[in-house]
CSV table of C-alpha atoms and ligand atoms in Angstrom, one decimal:
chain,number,residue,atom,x,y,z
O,1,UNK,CA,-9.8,-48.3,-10.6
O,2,UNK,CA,-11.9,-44.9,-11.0
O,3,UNK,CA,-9.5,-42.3,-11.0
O,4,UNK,CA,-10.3,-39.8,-7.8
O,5,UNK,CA,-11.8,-36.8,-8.5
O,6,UNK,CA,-10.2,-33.5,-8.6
O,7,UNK,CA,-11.6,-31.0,-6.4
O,8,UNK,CA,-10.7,-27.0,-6.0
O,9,UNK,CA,-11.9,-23.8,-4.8
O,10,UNK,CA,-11.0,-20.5,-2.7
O,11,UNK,CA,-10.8,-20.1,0.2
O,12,UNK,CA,-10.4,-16.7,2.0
O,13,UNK,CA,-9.2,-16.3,5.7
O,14,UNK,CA,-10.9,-13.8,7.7
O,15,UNK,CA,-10.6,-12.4,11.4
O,16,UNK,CA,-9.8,-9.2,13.7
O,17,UNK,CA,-5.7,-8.2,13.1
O,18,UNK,CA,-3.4,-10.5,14.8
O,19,UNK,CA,-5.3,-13.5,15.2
O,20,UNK,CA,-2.4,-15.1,12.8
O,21,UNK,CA,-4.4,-15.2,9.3
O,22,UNK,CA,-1.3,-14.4,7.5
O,23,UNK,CA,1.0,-16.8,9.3
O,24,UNK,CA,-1.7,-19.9,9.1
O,25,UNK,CA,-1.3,-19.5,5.2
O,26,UNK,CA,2.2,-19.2,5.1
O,27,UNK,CA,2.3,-22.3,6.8
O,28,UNK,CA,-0.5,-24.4,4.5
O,29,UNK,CA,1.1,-23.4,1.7
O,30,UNK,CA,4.7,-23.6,3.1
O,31,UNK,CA,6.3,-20.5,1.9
O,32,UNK,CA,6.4,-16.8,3.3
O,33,UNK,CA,4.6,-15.1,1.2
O,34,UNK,CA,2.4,-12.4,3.5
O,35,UNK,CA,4.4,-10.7,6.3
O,36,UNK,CA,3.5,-11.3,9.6
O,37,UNK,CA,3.5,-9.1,12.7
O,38,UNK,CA,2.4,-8.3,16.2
O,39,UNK,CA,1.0,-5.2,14.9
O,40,UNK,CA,-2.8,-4.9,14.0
O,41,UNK,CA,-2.6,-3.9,10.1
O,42,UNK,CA,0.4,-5.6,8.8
O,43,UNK,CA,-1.5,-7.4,5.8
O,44,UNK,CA,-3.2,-4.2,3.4
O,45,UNK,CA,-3.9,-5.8,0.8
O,46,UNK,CA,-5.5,-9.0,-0.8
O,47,UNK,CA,-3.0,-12.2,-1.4
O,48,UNK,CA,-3.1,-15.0,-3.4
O,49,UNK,CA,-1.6,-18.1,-2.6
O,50,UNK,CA,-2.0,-21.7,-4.1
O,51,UNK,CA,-1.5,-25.6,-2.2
O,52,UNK,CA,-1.7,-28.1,-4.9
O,53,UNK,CA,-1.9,-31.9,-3.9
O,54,UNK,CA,-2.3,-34.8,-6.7
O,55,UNK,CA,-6.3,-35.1,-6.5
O,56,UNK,CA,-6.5,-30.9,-5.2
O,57,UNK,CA,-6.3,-27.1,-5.5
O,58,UNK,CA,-6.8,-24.8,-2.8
O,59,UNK,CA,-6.6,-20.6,-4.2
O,60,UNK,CA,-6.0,-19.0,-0.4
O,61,UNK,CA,-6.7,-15.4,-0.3
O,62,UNK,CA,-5.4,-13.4,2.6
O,63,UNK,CA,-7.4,-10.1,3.4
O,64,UNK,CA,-6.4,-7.6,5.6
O,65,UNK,CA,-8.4,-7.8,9.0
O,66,UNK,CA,-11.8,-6.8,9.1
O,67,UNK,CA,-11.9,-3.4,11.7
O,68,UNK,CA,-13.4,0.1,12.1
O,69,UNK,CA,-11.7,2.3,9.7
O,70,UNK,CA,-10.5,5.7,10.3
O,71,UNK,CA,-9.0,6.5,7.2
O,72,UNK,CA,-9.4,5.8,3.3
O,73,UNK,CA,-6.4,3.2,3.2
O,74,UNK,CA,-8.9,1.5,6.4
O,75,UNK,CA,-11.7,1.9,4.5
O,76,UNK,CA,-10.1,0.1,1.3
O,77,UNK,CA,-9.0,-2.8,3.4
O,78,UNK,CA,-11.9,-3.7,5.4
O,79,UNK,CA,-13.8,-3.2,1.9
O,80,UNK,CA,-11.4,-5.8,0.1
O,81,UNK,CA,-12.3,-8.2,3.1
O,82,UNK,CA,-15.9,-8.0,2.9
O,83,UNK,CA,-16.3,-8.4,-0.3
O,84,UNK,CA,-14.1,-11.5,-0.6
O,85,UNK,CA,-16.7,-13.5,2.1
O,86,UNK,CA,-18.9,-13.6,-0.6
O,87,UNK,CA,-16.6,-14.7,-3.9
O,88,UNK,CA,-15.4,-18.0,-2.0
O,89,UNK,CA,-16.2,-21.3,-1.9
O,90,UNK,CA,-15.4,-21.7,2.1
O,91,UNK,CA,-14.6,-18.9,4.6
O,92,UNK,CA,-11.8,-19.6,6.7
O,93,UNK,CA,-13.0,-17.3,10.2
O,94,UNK,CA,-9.8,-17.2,12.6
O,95,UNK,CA,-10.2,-16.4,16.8
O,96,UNK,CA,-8.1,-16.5,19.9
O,97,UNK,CA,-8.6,-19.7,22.2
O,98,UNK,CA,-11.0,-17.9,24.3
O,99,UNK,CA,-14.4,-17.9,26.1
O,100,UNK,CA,-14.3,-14.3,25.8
O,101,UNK,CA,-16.2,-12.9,22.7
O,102,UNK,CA,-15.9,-9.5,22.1
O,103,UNK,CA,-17.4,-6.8,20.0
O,104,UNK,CA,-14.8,-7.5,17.0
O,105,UNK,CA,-16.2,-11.3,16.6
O,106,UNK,CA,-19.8,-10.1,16.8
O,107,UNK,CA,-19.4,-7.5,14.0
O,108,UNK,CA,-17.9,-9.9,11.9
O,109,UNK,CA,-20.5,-12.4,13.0
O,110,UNK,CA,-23.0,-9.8,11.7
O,111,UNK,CA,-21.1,-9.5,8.6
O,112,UNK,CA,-21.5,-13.5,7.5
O,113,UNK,CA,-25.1,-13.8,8.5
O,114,UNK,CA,-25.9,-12.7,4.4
O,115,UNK,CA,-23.4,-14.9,3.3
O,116,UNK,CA,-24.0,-18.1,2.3
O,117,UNK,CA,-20.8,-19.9,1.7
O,118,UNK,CA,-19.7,-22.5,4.5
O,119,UNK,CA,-17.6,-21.3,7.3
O,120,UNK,CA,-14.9,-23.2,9.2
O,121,UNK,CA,-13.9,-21.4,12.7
O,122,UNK,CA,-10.0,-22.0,13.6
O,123,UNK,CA,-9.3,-22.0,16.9
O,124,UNK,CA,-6.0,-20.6,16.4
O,125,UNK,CA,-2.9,-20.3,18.8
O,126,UNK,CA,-3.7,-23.3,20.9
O,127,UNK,CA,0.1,-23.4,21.9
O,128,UNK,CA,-0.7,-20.8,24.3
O,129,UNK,CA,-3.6,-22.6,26.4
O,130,UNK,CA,-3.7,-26.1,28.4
O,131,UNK,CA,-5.4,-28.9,26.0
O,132,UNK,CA,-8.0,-29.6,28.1
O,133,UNK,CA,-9.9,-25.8,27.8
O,134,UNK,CA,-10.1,-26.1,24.0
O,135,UNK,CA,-13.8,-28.2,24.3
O,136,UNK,CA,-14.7,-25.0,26.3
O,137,UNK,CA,-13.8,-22.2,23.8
O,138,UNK,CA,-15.1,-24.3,21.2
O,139,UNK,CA,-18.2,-24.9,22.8
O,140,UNK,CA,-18.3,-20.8,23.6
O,141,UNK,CA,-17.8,-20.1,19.9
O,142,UNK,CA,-21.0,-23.2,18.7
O,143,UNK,CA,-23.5,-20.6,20.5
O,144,UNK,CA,-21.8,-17.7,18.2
O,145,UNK,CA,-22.5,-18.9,15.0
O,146,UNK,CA,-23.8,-21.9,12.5
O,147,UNK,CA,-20.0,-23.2,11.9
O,148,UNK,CA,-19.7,-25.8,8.9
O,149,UNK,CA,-16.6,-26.8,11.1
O,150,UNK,CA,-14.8,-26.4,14.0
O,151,UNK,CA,-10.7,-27.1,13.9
O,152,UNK,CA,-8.3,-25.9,16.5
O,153,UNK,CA,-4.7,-25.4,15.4
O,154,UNK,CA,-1.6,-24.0,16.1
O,155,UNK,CA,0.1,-21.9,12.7
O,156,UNK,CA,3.2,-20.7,14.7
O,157,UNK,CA,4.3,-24.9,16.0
O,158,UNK,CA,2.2,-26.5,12.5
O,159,UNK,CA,-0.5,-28.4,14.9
O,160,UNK,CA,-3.2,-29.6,13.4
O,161,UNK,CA,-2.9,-28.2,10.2
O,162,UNK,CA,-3.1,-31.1,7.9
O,163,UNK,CA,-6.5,-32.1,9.8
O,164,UNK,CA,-7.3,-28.4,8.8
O,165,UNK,CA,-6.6,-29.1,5.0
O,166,UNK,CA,-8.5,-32.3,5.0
O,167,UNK,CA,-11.8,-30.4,6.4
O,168,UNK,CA,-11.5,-27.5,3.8
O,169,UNK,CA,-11.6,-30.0,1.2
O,170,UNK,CA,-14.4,-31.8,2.7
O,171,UNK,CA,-16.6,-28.3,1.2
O,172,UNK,CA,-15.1,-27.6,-1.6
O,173,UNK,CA,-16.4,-29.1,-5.2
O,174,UNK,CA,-15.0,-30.7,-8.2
O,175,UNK,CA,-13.4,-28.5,-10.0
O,176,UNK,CA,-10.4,-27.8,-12.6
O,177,UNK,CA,-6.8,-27.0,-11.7
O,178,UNK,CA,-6.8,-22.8,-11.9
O,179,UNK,CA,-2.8,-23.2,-11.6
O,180,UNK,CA,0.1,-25.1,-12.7
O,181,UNK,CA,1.8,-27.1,-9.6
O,182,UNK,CA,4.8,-24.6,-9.7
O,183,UNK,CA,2.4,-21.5,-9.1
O,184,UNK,CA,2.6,-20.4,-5.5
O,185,UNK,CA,1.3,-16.9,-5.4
O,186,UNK,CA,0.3,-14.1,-7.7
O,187,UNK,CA,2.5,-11.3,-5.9
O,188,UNK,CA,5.2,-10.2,-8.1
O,189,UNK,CA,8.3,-10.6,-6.4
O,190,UNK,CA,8.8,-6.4,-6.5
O,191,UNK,CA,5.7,-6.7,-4.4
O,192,UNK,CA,6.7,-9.7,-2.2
O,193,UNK,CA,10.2,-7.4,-1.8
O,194,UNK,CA,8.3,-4.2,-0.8
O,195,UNK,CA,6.3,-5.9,2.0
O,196,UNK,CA,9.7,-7.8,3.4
O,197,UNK,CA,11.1,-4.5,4.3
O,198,UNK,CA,7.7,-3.0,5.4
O,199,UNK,CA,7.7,-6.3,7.6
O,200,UNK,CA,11.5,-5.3,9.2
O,201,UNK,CA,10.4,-1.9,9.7
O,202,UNK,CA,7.3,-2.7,10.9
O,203,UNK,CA,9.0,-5.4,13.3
O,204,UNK,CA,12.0,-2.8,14.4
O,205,UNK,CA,10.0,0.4,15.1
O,206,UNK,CA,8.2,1.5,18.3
O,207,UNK,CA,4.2,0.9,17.8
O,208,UNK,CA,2.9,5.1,16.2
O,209,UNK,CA,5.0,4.6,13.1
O,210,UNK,CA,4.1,1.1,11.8
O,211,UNK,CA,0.9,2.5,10.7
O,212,UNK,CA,1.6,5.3,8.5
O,213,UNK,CA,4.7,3.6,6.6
O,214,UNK,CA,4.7,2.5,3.2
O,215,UNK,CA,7.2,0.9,0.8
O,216,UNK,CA,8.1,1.5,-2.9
O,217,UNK,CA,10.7,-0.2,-5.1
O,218,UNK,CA,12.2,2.0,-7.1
O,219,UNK,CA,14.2,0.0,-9.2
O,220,UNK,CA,15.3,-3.7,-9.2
O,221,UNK,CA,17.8,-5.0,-11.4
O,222,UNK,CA,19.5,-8.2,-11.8
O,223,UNK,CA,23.4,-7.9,-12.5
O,224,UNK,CA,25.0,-9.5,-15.7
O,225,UNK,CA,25.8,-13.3,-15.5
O,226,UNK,CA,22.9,-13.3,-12.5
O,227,UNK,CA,24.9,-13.2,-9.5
O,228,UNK,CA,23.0,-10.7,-8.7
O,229,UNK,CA,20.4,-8.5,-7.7
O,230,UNK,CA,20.5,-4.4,-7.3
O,231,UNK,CA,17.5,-3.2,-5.3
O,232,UNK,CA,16.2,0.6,-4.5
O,233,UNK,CA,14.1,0.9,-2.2
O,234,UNK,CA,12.0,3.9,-0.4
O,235,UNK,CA,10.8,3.8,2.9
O,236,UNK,CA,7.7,6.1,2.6
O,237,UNK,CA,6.5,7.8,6.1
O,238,UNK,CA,4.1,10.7,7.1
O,239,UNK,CA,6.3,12.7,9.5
O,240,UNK,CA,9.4,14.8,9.8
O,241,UNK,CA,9.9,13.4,13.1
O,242,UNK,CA,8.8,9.6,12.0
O,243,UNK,CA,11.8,10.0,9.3
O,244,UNK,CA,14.4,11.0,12.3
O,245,UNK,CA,13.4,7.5,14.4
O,246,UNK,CA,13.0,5.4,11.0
O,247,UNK,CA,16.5,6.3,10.4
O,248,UNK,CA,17.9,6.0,14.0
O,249,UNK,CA,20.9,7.1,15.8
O,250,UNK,CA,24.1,7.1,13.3
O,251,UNK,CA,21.5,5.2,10.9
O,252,UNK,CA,21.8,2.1,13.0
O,253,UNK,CA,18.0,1.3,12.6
O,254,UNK,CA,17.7,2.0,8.9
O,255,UNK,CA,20.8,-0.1,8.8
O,256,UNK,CA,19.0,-2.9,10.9
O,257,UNK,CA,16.0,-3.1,8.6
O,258,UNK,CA,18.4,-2.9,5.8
O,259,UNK,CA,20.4,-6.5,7.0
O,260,UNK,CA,17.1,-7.9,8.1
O,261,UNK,CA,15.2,-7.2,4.7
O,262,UNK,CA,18.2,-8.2,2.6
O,263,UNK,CA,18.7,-11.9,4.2
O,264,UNK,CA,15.0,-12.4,3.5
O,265,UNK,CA,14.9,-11.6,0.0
O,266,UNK,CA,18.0,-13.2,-0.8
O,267,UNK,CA,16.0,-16.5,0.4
O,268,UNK,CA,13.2,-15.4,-1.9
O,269,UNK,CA,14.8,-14.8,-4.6
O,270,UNK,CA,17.6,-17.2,-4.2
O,271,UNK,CA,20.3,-15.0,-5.3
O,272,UNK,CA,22.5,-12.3,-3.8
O,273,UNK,CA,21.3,-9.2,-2.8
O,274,UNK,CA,22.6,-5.3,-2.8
O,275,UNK,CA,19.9,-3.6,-0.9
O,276,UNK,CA,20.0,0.6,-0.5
O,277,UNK,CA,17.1,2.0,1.3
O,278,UNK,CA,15.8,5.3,1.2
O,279,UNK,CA,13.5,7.6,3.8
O,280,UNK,CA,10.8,10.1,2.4
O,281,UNK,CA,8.4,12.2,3.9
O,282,UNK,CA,5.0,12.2,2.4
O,283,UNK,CA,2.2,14.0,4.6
O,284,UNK,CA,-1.0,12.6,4.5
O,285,UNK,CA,-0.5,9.6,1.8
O,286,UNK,CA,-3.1,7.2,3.8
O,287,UNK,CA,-6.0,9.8,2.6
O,288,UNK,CA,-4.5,10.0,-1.0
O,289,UNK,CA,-5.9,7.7,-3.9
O,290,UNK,CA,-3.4,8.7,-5.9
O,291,UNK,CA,-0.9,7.5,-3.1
O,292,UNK,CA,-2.4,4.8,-1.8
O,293,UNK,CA,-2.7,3.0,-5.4
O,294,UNK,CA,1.0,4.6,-6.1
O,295,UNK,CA,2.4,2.1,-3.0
O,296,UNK,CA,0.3,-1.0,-4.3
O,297,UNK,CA,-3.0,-0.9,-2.5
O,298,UNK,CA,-5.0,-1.1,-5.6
O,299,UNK,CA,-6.8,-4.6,-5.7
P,1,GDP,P1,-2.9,-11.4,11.1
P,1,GDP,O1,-2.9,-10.0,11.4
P,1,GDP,O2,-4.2,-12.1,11.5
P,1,GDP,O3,-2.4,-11.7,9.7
P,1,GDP,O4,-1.8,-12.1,12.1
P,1,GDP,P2,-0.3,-12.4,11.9
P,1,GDP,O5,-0.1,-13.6,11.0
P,1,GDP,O6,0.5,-11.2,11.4
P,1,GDP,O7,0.2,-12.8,13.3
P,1,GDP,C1,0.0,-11.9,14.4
P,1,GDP,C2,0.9,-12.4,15.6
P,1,GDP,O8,0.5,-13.6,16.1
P,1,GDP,C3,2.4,-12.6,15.1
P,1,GDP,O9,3.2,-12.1,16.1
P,1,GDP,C4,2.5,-14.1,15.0
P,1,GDP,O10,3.8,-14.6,15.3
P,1,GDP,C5,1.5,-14.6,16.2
P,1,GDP,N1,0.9,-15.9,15.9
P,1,GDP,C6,0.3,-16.3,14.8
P,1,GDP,N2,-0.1,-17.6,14.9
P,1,GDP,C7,0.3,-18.0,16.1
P,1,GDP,C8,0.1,-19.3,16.9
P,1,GDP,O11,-0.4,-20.3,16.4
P,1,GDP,N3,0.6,-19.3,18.1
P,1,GDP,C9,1.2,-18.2,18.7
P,1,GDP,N4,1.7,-18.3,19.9
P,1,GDP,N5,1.4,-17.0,18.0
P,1,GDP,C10,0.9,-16.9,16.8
P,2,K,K1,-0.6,-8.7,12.2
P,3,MG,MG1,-2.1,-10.6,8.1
């Protein structure tokens, strides 16, 4: 018998914040390896993640959501995500299950009329609506735009997600293996670390702050014999006032982040974890180069 063919590509994932880009790859690729959030912004910078089958290779890249910016960090993100539509073999375009279509879906509609690459709408989040609408948003969505494919899913409860995988590879062509089987991601765990806490914080502090935080590793070290690991860590923020609420009453939310952060990167790394956090004021970082590239947001 002819041995199948091996087929591969990228495949980048594209949508307004919170439509649940970052979760629907975590769940493909079954690992956590982009934080989530109910906060627009959570995802700043570009991911890569790998799902590897015997006769397939799927390279996902997560982009920050494409929005108005209003600051060079903004500006850098909804860069990263434009040009990305146009380096991949299939675009991925997430929406709400909705009839609705707002200004956010027509802007990036706009943006993929010059690209050329197929594009698959996910209906995300259909946990949240009765079965019987979903012919109706997907019929609402057909007069939007020339979609290669139409799958409705659900990233939080896993529905429909393997039908999802079988229609990416449906448009993407033979190609090699880019990665061994083992390779998952090309975030360096430091990286992967930084963004766990930014996710705690981000998931433990009232809506203003979220924005303007950032996280740096300052030094990670694995103990003799490997039982393990020694992490420093700053929790970067733009105000006085942010660092009072950051830190809490008595310390109990710094503490909180602290607990929350360490159980998840002890599952990541699978070893022990000593985490100490730090909080530092820097004014002004998300209008810094210098800054911004400092923190990781340099891809
Ligand atoms: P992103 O900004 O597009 O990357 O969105 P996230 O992945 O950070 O998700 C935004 C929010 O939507 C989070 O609170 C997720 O838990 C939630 N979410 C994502 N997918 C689903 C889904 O299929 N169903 C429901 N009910 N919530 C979801
Ligand atoms: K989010
Ligand atoms: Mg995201």
């Amino acid at each position: 018998m002819k041995k199948q063919e091996f087929k591969s590509g990228f495949v980048t994932l594209i949508g307004r914040p919170n439509v649940g880009k970052s979760t629907l790859m975590n769940h493909l690729i079954g690992q956590k390896i982009a934080i989530t959030s109910d906060k627009p912004q959570t995802t700043r910078n570009r991911i890569q993640t790998v799902y590897t089958k015997e006769d397939g290779q799927i390279i996902f890249l997560d982009t920050p959501g494409i929005h108005k910016a209003k600051n060079k960090l903004g500006e850098y993100m909804v860069s990263i995500a434009e040009r990305t539509m146009k380096e991949v073999d299939v675009v991925l375009w997430l929406v709400e299950p909705t009839t609705f279509i707002g200004a956010g879906e027509r802007h990036i509609g706009e943006q993929l009329l010059n690209v050329k690459t197929p594009v698959i709408l996910v209906i995300n989040k259909v946990d949240t609506v009765k079965k019987e609408e979903i012919l109706k948003f997907i019929q609402a969505y057909k007069d939007l735009y020339a979609f290669a494919d139409i799958v409705p899913v659900s990233a939080l409860k896993g529905e429909n997600t393997g039908e999802l995988l079988n229609t990416i590879f449906k448009y993407l062509p033979q190609g090699p293996m880019y990665y061994d089987e083992d390779t998952i991601t090309d975030q360096p765990e430091k990286q992967i670390a930084a963004e766990l806490i930014r996710e705690k914080a981000l998931r433990l502090l009232s809506d203003e702050i979220p924005h303007g935080i950032a996280v740096a590793i300052d030094s990670m070290k694995e103990r003799k014999g490997g039982s393990m690991m020694d992490i420093d860590a700053t929790i970067v923020c733009e105000r006085d006032s942010h660092k009072g609420i950051i830190i809490g009453k008595n310390g109990e939310k710094l503490k909180q982040i602290g607990i929350q952060a360490r159980r998840e990167i002890e599952n990541l790394l699978d070893m022990q974890v000593n985490l100490k956090l730090w909080v530092k004021v820097k004014k002004d970082w998300r209008d810094s180069d210098f800054l911004i590239k400092n923190y990781g947001y340099d891809r």
